[in-house]
Amino acid sequence: MRDVDLIEAAKAGDEHAFEMLHARHAPWARAVALRFAPDEHAASDAVQEAFLDLWTRLPTFTLTAAFRSWLYPVVKHAALSRRRKELREPPLPAMTREAAPEAGPLLEALRLLPETQREVLVMRAVDEMSLDEIATALDIPVGTVKSRLHHALAKIREDERLRRRYFP
């Protein structure tokens, strides 16, 4: 079933449809939350908060774009709320926390990117979101997404080690 069908079924009272929607998107949402939350527990809480938000909005919820475009900012906001309480450092993708040692230069380059560029780059490369989905999730024009992505990649290309490895 498509996401929109699951949402409509859940609105009609089908709890199994909501569970299917949760099962389909919770792992992705958790990966998003891990980038912004201070720890795994907070990331899991952020995902639950996002789905609880959807459950309470369900009677009036209308899906006008890809479901992940709606889910991303809700999860991000919940995770950042938890992070603000505990940490004062810039968020990094969860993949970096367990990354192999050879990824060190790439991780350092990610740390040096402005948050807006890092976020768009990770959404595109890790989450495999389309430019339109990113624009919708961040509530910015597609042109801004393209610009941020272009500038992020340009900064990574400036690093000689990264250019040789990722841009032969």
Backbone as JSON Lines, residues from 0, in Angstrom:
{"i":0,"aa":"M","n":[0.83,-1.2,0.0],"ca":[0.0,0.0,0.0],"c":[0.87,1.25,0.0]}
{"i":1,"aa":"R","n":[0.39,2.26,-0.66],"ca":[1.1,3.54,-0.66],"c":[0.89,4.24,0.67]}
{"i":2,"aa":"D","n":[1.79,5.16,0.99],"ca":[1.67,5.9,2.25],"c":[0.33,6.61,2.36]}
{"i":3,"aa":"V","n":[-0.1,7.24,1.29],"ca":[-1.36,7.97,1.33],"c":[-2.52,7.02,1.63]}
{"i":4,"aa":"D","n":[-2.47,5.79,1.1],"ca":[-3.52,4.81,1.37],"c":[-3.49,4.38,2.83]}
{"i":5,"aa":"L","n":[-2.29,4.2,3.37],"ca":[-2.17,3.83,4.78],"c":[-2.71,4.93,5.69]}
{"i":6,"aa":"I","n":[-2.42,6.16,5.34],"ca":[-2.91,7.29,6.15],"c":[-4.43,7.36,6.09]}
{"i":7,"aa":"E","n":[-4.98,7.2,4.9],"ca":[-6.45,7.24,4.77],"c":[-7.09,6.1,5.54]}
{"i":8,"aa":"A","n":[-6.48,4.91,5.49],"ca":[-7.02,3.76,6.23],"c":[-6.93,4.02,7.74]}
{"i":9,"aa":"A","n":[-5.82,4.6,8.18],"ca":[-5.65,4.91,9.6],"c":[-6.68,5.96,10.04]}
{"i":10,"aa":"K","n":[-6.94,6.93,9.19],"ca":[-7.96,7.94,9.5],"c":[-9.33,7.3,9.67]}
{"i":11,"aa":"A","n":[-9.55,6.2,8.93],"ca":[-10.83,5.5,9.01],"c":[-10.88,4.54,10.2]}
{"i":12,"aa":"G","n":[-9.8,4.51,10.99],"ca":[-9.8,3.68,12.2],"c":[-8.99,2.41,12.12]}
{"i":13,"aa":"D","n":[-8.28,2.19,11.02],"ca":[-7.48,0.98,10.86],"c":[-6.12,1.16,11.55]}
{"i":14,"aa":"E","n":[-6.01,0.65,12.77],"ca":[-4.76,0.79,13.53],"c":[-3.62,0.03,12.87]}
{"i":15,"aa":"H","n":[-3.94,-1.08,12.21],"ca":[-2.9,-1.86,11.53],"c":[-2.24,-1.02,10.43]}
{"i":16,"aa":"A","n":[-3.02,-0.2,9.74],"ca":[-2.47,0.66,8.69],"c":[-1.47,1.64,9.3]}
{"i":17,"aa":"F","n":[-1.79,2.19,10.46],"ca":[-0.87,3.11,11.13],"c":[0.4,2.38,11.55]}
{"i":18,"aa":"E","n":[0.24,1.15,12.05],"ca":[1.4,0.35,12.44],"c":[2.29,0.06,11.23]}
{"i":19,"aa":"M","n":[1.67,-0.2,10.08],"ca":[2.44,-0.44,8.85],"c":[3.21,0.82,8.44]}
{"i":20,"aa":"L","n":[2.57,1.97,8.55],"ca":[3.23,3.24,8.23],"c":[4.42,3.45,9.16]}
{"i":21,"aa":"H","n":[4.21,3.18,10.43],"ca":[5.28,3.31,11.42],"c":[6.42,2.35,11.1]}
{"i":22,"aa":"A","n":[6.1,1.09,10.83],"ca":[7.13,0.09,10.53],"c":[7.92,0.47,9.27]}
{"i":23,"aa":"R","n":[7.25,1.05,8.31],"ca":[7.9,1.43,7.06],"c":[8.87,2.59,7.25]}
{"i":24,"aa":"H","n":[8.5,3.57,8.07],"ca":[9.28,4.81,8.14],"c":[10.08,5.01,9.43]}
{"i":25,"aa":"A","n":[9.82,4.25,10.47],"ca":[10.52,4.45,11.74],"c":[12.03,4.26,11.63]}
{"i":26,"aa":"P","n":[12.53,3.23,10.92],"ca":[14.0,3.11,10.83],"c":[14.64,4.33,10.16]}
{"i":27,"aa":"W","n":[14.03,4.83,9.1],"ca":[14.55,6.02,8.43],"c":[14.48,7.22,9.36]}
{"i":28,"aa":"A","n":[13.35,7.37,10.05],"ca":[13.18,8.5,10.97],"c":[14.21,8.43,12.09]}
{"i":29,"aa":"R","n":[14.51,7.23,12.55],"ca":[15.51,7.07,13.62],"c":[16.89,7.51,13.13]}
{"i":30,"aa":"A","n":[17.21,7.15,11.88],"ca":[18.5,7.58,11.32],"c":[18.57,9.1,11.23]}
{"i":31,"aa":"V","n":[17.47,9.73,10.88],"ca":[17.42,11.2,10.84],"c":[17.6,11.75,12.25]}
{"i":32,"aa":"A","n":[16.87,11.2,13.2],"ca":[16.93,11.68,14.59],"c":[18.32,11.54,15.18]}
{"i":33,"aa":"L","n":[19.03,10.47,14.83],"ca":[20.38,10.26,15.37],"c":[21.35,11.37,14.97]}
{"i":34,"aa":"R","n":[21.07,12.05,13.87],"ca":[21.95,13.15,13.46],"c":[21.82,14.35,14.37]}
{"i":35,"aa":"F","n":[20.69,14.49,15.01],"ca":[20.41,15.69,15.77],"c":[20.26,15.46,17.26]}
{"i":36,"aa":"A","n":[19.9,14.26,17.66],"ca":[19.68,13.95,19.07],"c":[21.01,13.71,19.78]}
{"i":37,"aa":"P","n":[21.05,13.92,21.09],"ca":[22.3,13.73,21.82],"c":[22.69,12.26,22.0]}
{"i":38,"aa":"D","n":[21.74,11.34,21.89],"ca":[22.05,9.92,22.05],"c":[20.94,9.08,21.43]}
{"i":39,"aa":"E","n":[21.14,7.76,21.44],"ca":[20.18,6.86,20.81],"c":[18.82,6.89,21.5]}
{"i":40,"aa":"H","n":[18.83,6.99,22.8],"ca":[17.57,7.03,23.55],"c":[16.75,8.26,23.15]}
{"i":41,"aa":"A","n":[17.4,9.39,23.08],"ca":[16.71,10.62,22.68],"c":[16.23,10.53,21.24]}
{"i":42,"aa":"A","n":[17.0,9.87,20.37],"ca":[16.59,9.7,18.98],"c":[15.32,8.85,18.9]}
{"i":43,"aa":"S","n":[15.29,7.77,19.66],"ca":[14.1,6.91,19.68],"c":[12.89,7.68,20.21]}
{"i":44,"aa":"D","n":[13.1,8.48,21.23],"ca":[12.02,9.31,21.77],"c":[11.51,10.3,20.73]}
{"i":45,"aa":"A","n":[12.43,10.87,19.96],"ca":[12.04,11.84,18.94],"c":[11.17,11.18,17.87]}
{"i":46,"aa":"V","n":[11.52,9.96,17.5],"ca":[10.72,9.24,16.5],"c":[9.33,8.96,17.05]}
{"i":47,"aa":"Q","n":[9.28,8.5,18.29],"ca":[7.97,8.22,18.9],"c":[7.14,9.5,18.99]}
{"i":48,"aa":"E","n":[7.79,10.59,19.33],"ca":[7.08,11.87,19.41],"c":[6.52,12.27,18.06]}
{"i":49,"aa":"A","n":[7.28,12.05,17.0],"ca":[6.82,12.4,15.65],"c":[5.6,11.57,15.26]}
{"i":50,"aa":"F","n":[5.64,10.28,15.54],"ca":[4.5,9.44,15.19],"c":[3.3,9.71,16.09]}
{"i":51,"aa":"L","n":[3.54,10.08,17.33],"ca":[2.45,10.47,18.22],"c":[1.8,11.75,17.69]}
{"i":52,"aa":"D","n":[2.63,12.67,17.21],"ca":[2.13,13.9,16.62],"c":[1.23,13.58,15.42]}
{"i":53,"aa":"L","n":[1.68,12.66,14.58],"ca":[0.87,12.26,13.43],"c":[-0.44,11.64,13.9]}
{"i":54,"aa":"W","n":[-0.37,10.78,14.91],"ca":[-1.57,10.11,15.41],"c":[-2.6,11.13,15.9]}
{"i":55,"aa":"T","n":[-2.13,12.16,16.61],"ca":[-3.07,13.16,17.13],"c":[-3.61,14.06,16.01]}
{"i":56,"aa":"R","n":[-2.83,14.26,14.96],"ca":[-3.27,15.09,13.84],"c":[-4.08,14.3,12.8]}
{"i":57,"aa":"L","n":[-4.09,13.0,12.93],"ca":[-4.66,12.13,11.91],"c":[-6.05,12.54,11.41]}
{"i":58,"aa":"P","n":[-6.98,12.91,12.28],"ca":[-8.31,13.25,11.77],"c":[-8.32,14.38,10.73]}
{"i":59,"aa":"T","n":[-7.37,15.3,10.83],"ca":[-7.34,16.42,9.89],"c":[-6.11,16.41,8.99]}
{"i":60,"aa":"F","n":[-5.29,15.37,9.09],"ca":[-4.04,15.3,8.34],"c":[-4.31,15.03,6.87]}
{"i":61,"aa":"T","n":[-3.68,15.8,6.0],"ca":[-3.75,15.58,4.57],"c":[-2.33,15.53,4.03]}
{"i":62,"aa":"L","n":[-2.03,14.46,3.34],"ca":[-0.69,14.29,2.77],"c":[-0.65,14.98,1.42]}
{"i":63,"aa":"T","n":[0.14,16.04,1.31],"ca":[0.22,16.81,0.06],"c":[1.54,16.61,-0.67]}
{"i":64,"aa":"A","n":[2.47,15.9,-0.05],"ca":[3.78,15.62,-0.66],"c":[4.22,14.25,-0.15]}
{"i":65,"aa":"A","n":[5.45,13.88,-0.42],"ca":[5.96,12.61,0.09],"c":[5.9,12.62,1.62]}
{"i":66,"aa":"F","n":[5.53,11.49,2.2],"ca":[5.37,11.41,3.65],"c":[6.66,11.81,4.36]}
{"i":67,"aa":"R","n":[7.8,11.4,3.83],"ca":[9.07,11.74,4.47],"c":[9.32,13.24,4.48]}
{"i":68,"aa":"S","n":[8.76,13.95,3.52],"ca":[8.9,15.41,3.51],"c":[8.18,16.03,4.7]}
{"i":69,"aa":"W","n":[7.09,15.41,5.14],"ca":[6.4,15.88,6.34],"c":[7.13,15.39,7.58]}
{"i":70,"aa":"L","n":[7.57,14.13,7.56],"ca":[8.16,13.5,8.74],"c":[9.52,14.11,9.12]}
{"i":71,"aa":"Y","n":[10.34,14.43,8.14],"ca":[11.7,14.91,8.4],"c":[11.72,16.11,9.36]}
{"i":72,"aa":"P","n":[11.02,17.2,9.08],"ca":[11.13,18.34,10.0],"c":[10.54,18.06,11.38]}
{"i":73,"aa":"V","n":[9.54,17.19,11.46],"ca":[8.95,16.87,12.75],"c":[9.95,16.1,13.61]}
{"i":74,"aa":"V","n":[10.62,15.11,12.99],"ca":[11.64,14.33,13.71],"c":[12.82,15.22,14.07]}
{"i":75,"aa":"K","n":[13.26,16.03,13.14],"ca":[14.39,16.93,13.39],"c":[14.1,17.86,14.56]}
{"i":76,"aa":"H","n":[12.93,18.46,14.57],"ca":[12.57,19.38,15.64],"c":[12.55,18.66,17.0]}
{"i":77,"aa":"A","n":[11.97,17.48,17.04],"ca":[11.91,16.73,18.3],"c":[13.31,16.37,18.78]}
{"i":78,"aa":"A","n":[14.17,15.95,17.87],"ca":[15.53,15.57,18.24],"c":[16.34,16.79,18.69]}
{"i":79,"aa":"L","n":[16.19,17.89,17.98],"ca":[16.93,19.1,18.36],"c":[16.47,19.64,19.71]}
{"i":80,"aa":"S","n":[15.2,19.48,20.01],"ca":[14.71,19.91,21.32],"c":[15.43,19.16,22.43]}
{"i":81,"aa":"R","n":[15.63,17.87,22.23],"ca":[16.35,17.07,23.21],"c":[17.83,17.45,23.25]}
{"i":82,"aa":"R","n":[18.4,17.71,22.09],"ca":[19.81,18.07,22.01],"c":[20.09,19.4,22.72]}
{"i":83,"aa":"R","n":[19.21,20.37,22.52],"ca":[19.41,21.68,23.15],"c":[19.5,21.58,24.66]}
{"i":84,"aa":"K","n":[18.83,20.61,25.19],"ca":[18.85,20.43,26.65],"c":[20.18,19.86,27.13]}
{"i":85,"aa":"E","n":[20.89,19.14,26.27],"ca":[22.08,18.42,26.72],"c":[23.4,18.86,26.09]}
{"i":86,"aa":"L","n":[23.37,19.25,24.83],"ca":[24.63,19.51,24.13],"c":[24.66,20.9,23.5]}
{"i":87,"aa":"R","n":[25.87,21.38,23.27],"ca":[26.04,22.66,22.6],"c":[26.94,22.53,21.38]}
{"i":88,"aa":"E","n":[27.18,21.34,20.87],"ca":[28.04,21.14,19.7],"c":[27.19,20.93,18.46]}
{"i":89,"aa":"P","n":[27.71,21.19,17.25],"ca":[26.92,21.01,16.03],"c":[26.64,19.53,15.78]}
{"i":90,"aa":"P","n":[25.42,19.22,15.29],"ca":[25.08,17.82,15.05],"c":[25.84,17.26,13.85]}
{"i":91,"aa":"L","n":[26.15,15.98,13.92],"ca":[26.78,15.27,12.81],"c":[25.94,14.05,12.49]}
{"i":92,"aa":"P","n":[25.98,13.58,11.28],"ca":[25.2,12.4,10.93],"c":[25.56,11.21,11.8]}
{"i":93,"aa":"A","n":[24.58,10.38,12.09],"ca":[24.79,9.2,12.92],"c":[25.81,8.28,12.29]}
{"i":94,"aa":"M","n":[25.84,8.24,10.97],"ca":[26.79,7.36,10.31],"c":[28.22,7.7,10.72]}
{"i":95,"aa":"T","n":[28.48,8.93,11.1],"ca":[29.83,9.33,11.45],"c":[30.25,8.78,12.8]}
{"i":96,"aa":"R","n":[29.28,8.48,13.65],"ca":[29.62,8.0,14.98],"c":[30.23,6.61,14.95]}
{"i":97,"aa":"E","n":[29.87,5.83,13.93],"ca":[30.41,4.48,13.82],"c":[31.29,4.34,12.58]}
{"i":98,"aa":"A","n":[31.67,5.42,11.98],"ca":[32.39,5.37,10.71],"c":[33.77,4.73,10.86]}
{"i":99,"aa":"A","n":[34.22,4.2,9.75],"ca":[35.55,3.59,9.71],"c":[36.62,4.67,9.82]}
{"i":100,"aa":"P","n":[37.79,4.32,10.34],"ca":[38.86,5.31,10.5],"c":[39.23,6.03,9.2]}
{"i":101,"aa":"E","n":[39.12,5.34,8.06],"ca":[39.5,5.98,6.8],"c":[38.53,7.1,6.4]}
{"i":102,"aa":"A","n":[37.41,7.19,7.08],"ca":[36.45,8.25,6.78],"c":[36.8,9.55,7.51]}
{"i":103,"aa":"G","n":[37.86,9.55,8.28],"ca":[38.24,10.72,9.07],"c":[38.26,12.03,8.31]}
{"i":104,"aa":"P","n":[38.94,12.11,7.16],"ca":[38.96,13.37,6.42],"c":[37.57,13.82,5.97]}
{"i":105,"aa":"L","n":[36.73,12.87,5.57],"ca":[35.38,13.22,5.15],"c":[34.57,13.73,6.33]}
{"i":106,"aa":"L","n":[34.72,13.1,7.47],"ca":[33.99,13.54,8.67],"c":[34.43,14.94,9.08]}
{"i":107,"aa":"E","n":[35.72,15.19,8.97],"ca":[36.22,16.52,9.31],"c":[35.65,17.56,8.35]}
{"i":108,"aa":"A","n":[35.59,17.2,7.06],"ca":[35.01,18.12,6.08],"c":[33.54,18.39,6.39]}
{"i":109,"aa":"L","n":[32.81,17.36,6.8],"ca":[31.4,17.55,7.18],"c":[31.29,18.49,8.38]}
{"i":110,"aa":"R","n":[32.17,18.33,9.33],"ca":[32.15,19.19,10.52],"c":[32.39,20.66,10.15]}
{"i":111,"aa":"L","n":[33.2,20.87,9.13],"ca":[33.55,22.24,8.74],"c":[32.49,22.92,7.89]}
{"i":112,"aa":"L","n":[31.58,22.14,7.33],"ca":[30.51,22.73,6.52],"c":[29.53,23.48,7.4]}
{"i":113,"aa":"P","n":[28.98,24.56,6.9],"ca":[27.89,25.21,7.64],"c":[26.73,24.23,7.79]}
{"i":114,"aa":"E","n":[26.0,24.34,8.88],"ca":[24.89,23.42,9.16],"c":[23.93,23.3,7.99]}
{"i":115,"aa":"T","n":[23.6,24.41,7.34],"ca":[22.63,24.38,6.24],"c":[23.13,23.54,5.07]}
{"i":116,"aa":"Q","n":[24.42,23.63,4.77],"ca":[24.99,22.84,3.68],"c":[25.13,21.38,4.08]}
{"i":117,"aa":"R","n":[25.58,21.13,5.31],"ca":[25.75,19.76,5.79],"c":[24.41,19.03,5.77]}
{"i":118,"aa":"E","n":[23.38,19.71,6.23],"ca":[22.06,19.08,6.31],"c":[21.56,18.67,4.92]}
{"i":119,"aa":"V","n":[21.66,19.55,3.94],"ca":[21.2,19.25,2.59],"c":[22.03,18.12,1.99]}
{"i":120,"aa":"L","n":[23.34,18.15,2.19],"ca":[24.21,17.11,1.65],"c":[23.87,15.74,2.24]}
{"i":121,"aa":"V","n":[23.66,15.68,3.53],"ca":[23.33,14.4,4.17],"c":[21.95,13.92,3.74]}
{"i":122,"aa":"M","n":[21.0,14.83,3.64],"ca":[19.65,14.43,3.2],"c":[19.71,13.83,1.79]}
{"i":123,"aa":"R","n":[20.54,14.4,0.95],"ca":[20.65,13.93,-0.44],"c":[21.45,12.63,-0.52]}
{"i":124,"aa":"A","n":[22.62,12.6,0.11],"ca":[23.53,11.46,-0.03],"c":[23.16,10.28,0.85]}
{"i":125,"aa":"V","n":[22.77,10.53,2.08],"ca":[22.49,9.44,3.01],"c":[21.03,9.02,2.96]}
{"i":126,"aa":"D","n":[20.14,10.01,3.02],"ca":[18.71,9.7,3.04],"c":[18.14,9.46,1.64]}
{"i":127,"aa":"E","n":[18.93,9.79,0.62],"ca":[18.54,9.61,-0.77],"c":[17.22,10.32,-1.09]}
{"i":128,"aa":"M","n":[17.07,11.51,-0.52],"ca":[15.87,12.3,-0.78],"c":[16.06,13.1,-2.07]}
{"i":129,"aa":"S","n":[14.98,13.29,-2.8],"ca":[15.04,14.1,-4.02],"c":[15.18,15.57,-3.63]}
{"i":130,"aa":"L","n":[15.56,16.38,-4.6],"ca":[15.69,17.81,-4.35],"c":[14.34,18.4,-3.92]}
{"i":131,"aa":"D","n":[13.27,17.95,-4.55],"ca":[11.93,18.43,-4.17],"c":[11.57,18.02,-2.75]}
{"i":132,"aa":"E","n":[11.9,16.79,-2.37],"ca":[11.6,16.33,-1.01],"c":[12.38,17.14,0.03]}
{"i":133,"aa":"I","n":[13.64,17.41,-0.28],"ca":[14.46,18.21,0.64],"c":[13.87,19.61,0.78]}
{"i":134,"aa":"A","n":[13.51,20.2,-0.36],"ca":[12.94,21.55,-0.34],"c":[11.66,21.59,0.5]}
{"i":135,"aa":"T","n":[10.83,20.59,0.33],"ca":[9.58,20.54,1.09],"c":[9.86,20.35,2.58]}
{"i":136,"aa":"A","n":[10.78,19.43,2.89],"ca":[11.09,19.13,4.29],"c":[11.67,20.35,5.01]}
{"i":137,"aa":"L","n":[12.49,21.12,4.32],"ca":[13.14,22.27,4.94],"c":[12.39,23.58,4.7]}
{"i":138,"aa":"D","n":[11.33,23.51,3.9],"ca":[10.53,24.68,3.58],"c":[11.38,25.78,2.95]}
{"i":139,"aa":"I","n":[12.15,25.37,1.94],"ca":[12.98,26.3,1.18],"c":[12.78,26.0,-0.31]}
{"i":140,"aa":"P","n":[13.1,26.95,-1.19],"ca":[12.97,26.69,-2.62],"c":[13.98,25.64,-3.1]}
{"i":141,"aa":"V","n":[13.62,24.94,-4.17],"ca":[14.5,23.92,-4.75],"c":[15.82,24.57,-5.16]}
{"i":142,"aa":"G","n":[15.77,25.78,-5.66],"ca":[17.0,26.48,-6.05],"c":[17.95,26.66,-4.88]}
{"i":143,"aa":"T","n":[17.42,26.9,-3.71],"ca":[18.25,27.03,-2.51],"c":[18.88,25.69,-2.15]}
{"i":144,"aa":"V","n":[18.11,24.62,-2.31],"ca":[18.65,23.27,-2.06],"c":[19.82,23.02,-3.01]}
{"i":145,"aa":"K","n":[19.63,23.32,-4.28],"ca":[20.69,23.1,-5.28],"c":[21.93,23.93,-4.94]}
{"i":146,"aa":"S","n":[21.71,25.17,-4.55],"ca":[22.83,26.05,-4.21],"c":[23.61,25.52,-3.01]}
{"i":147,"aa":"R","n":[22.89,25.13,-1.96],"ca":[23.57,24.61,-0.77],"c":[24.33,23.33,-1.08]}
{"i":148,"aa":"L","n":[23.73,22.47,-1.88],"ca":[24.39,21.23,-2.26],"c":[25.64,21.52,-3.09]}
{"i":149,"aa":"H","n":[25.52,22.43,-4.03],"ca":[26.67,22.82,-4.86],"c":[27.82,23.36,-4.01]}
{"i":150,"aa":"H","n":[27.5,24.26,-3.09],"ca":[28.55,24.86,-2.25],"c":[29.16,23.83,-1.3]}
{"i":151,"aa":"A","n":[28.36,22.91,-0.79],"ca":[28.89,21.86,0.09],"c":[29.87,20.99,-0.66]}
{"i":152,"aa":"L","n":[29.49,20.56,-1.86],"ca":[30.38,19.71,-2.65],"c":[31.63,20.47,-3.07]}
{"i":153,"aa":"A","n":[31.49,21.74,-3.37],"ca":[32.66,22.55,-3.75],"c":[33.65,22.64,-2.59]}
{"i":154,"aa":"K","n":[33.14,22.8,-1.37],"ca":[34.04,22.87,-0.21],"c":[34.74,21.54,0.03]}
{"i":155,"aa":"I","n":[34.03,20.45,-0.18],"ca":[34.66,19.13,-0.01],"c":[35.72,18.92,-1.08]}
{"i":156,"aa":"R","n":[35.44,19.38,-2.3],"ca":[36.42,19.24,-3.39],"c":[37.7,20.03,-3.12]}
{"i":157,"aa":"E","n":[37.61,21.08,-2.31],"ca":[38.78,21.9,-1.99],"c":[39.83,21.12,-1.2]}
{"i":158,"aa":"D","n":[39.4,20.12,-0.47],"ca":[40.31,19.31,0.33],"c":[40.99,18.29,-0.6]}
{"i":159,"aa":"E","n":[42.3,18.4,-0.73],"ca":[43.05,17.56,-1.66],"c":[42.83,16.07,-1.42]}
{"i":160,"aa":"R","n":[42.87,15.65,-0.16],"ca":[42.68,14.23,0.16],"c":[41.3,13.75,-0.28]}
{"i":161,"aa":"L","n":[40.3,14.57,-0.04],"ca":[38.93,14.18,-0.39],"c":[38.71,14.22,-1.9]}
{"i":162,"aa":"R","n":[39.31,15.2,-2.55],"ca":[39.14,15.3,-4.0],"c":[39.69,14.06,-4.69]}
{"i":163,"aa":"R","n":[40.88,13.61,-4.26],"ca":[41.46,12.41,-4.87],"c":[40.6,11.18,-4.62]}
{"i":164,"aa":"R","n":[40.03,11.11,-3.44],"ca":[39.28,9.9,-3.05],"c":[37.86,9.87,-3.6]}
{"i":165,"aa":"Y","n":[37.15,10.99,-3.52],"ca":[35.73,11.0,-3.87],"c":[35.41,11.66,-5.21]}
{"i":166,"aa":"F","n":[36.35,12.43,-5.75],"ca":[36.13,13.11,-7.02],"c":[37.32,12.87,-7.95]}
{"i":167,"aa":"P","n":[37.52,11.62,-8.38],"ca":[38.7,11.31,-9.22],"c":[38.66,12.01,-10.57]}
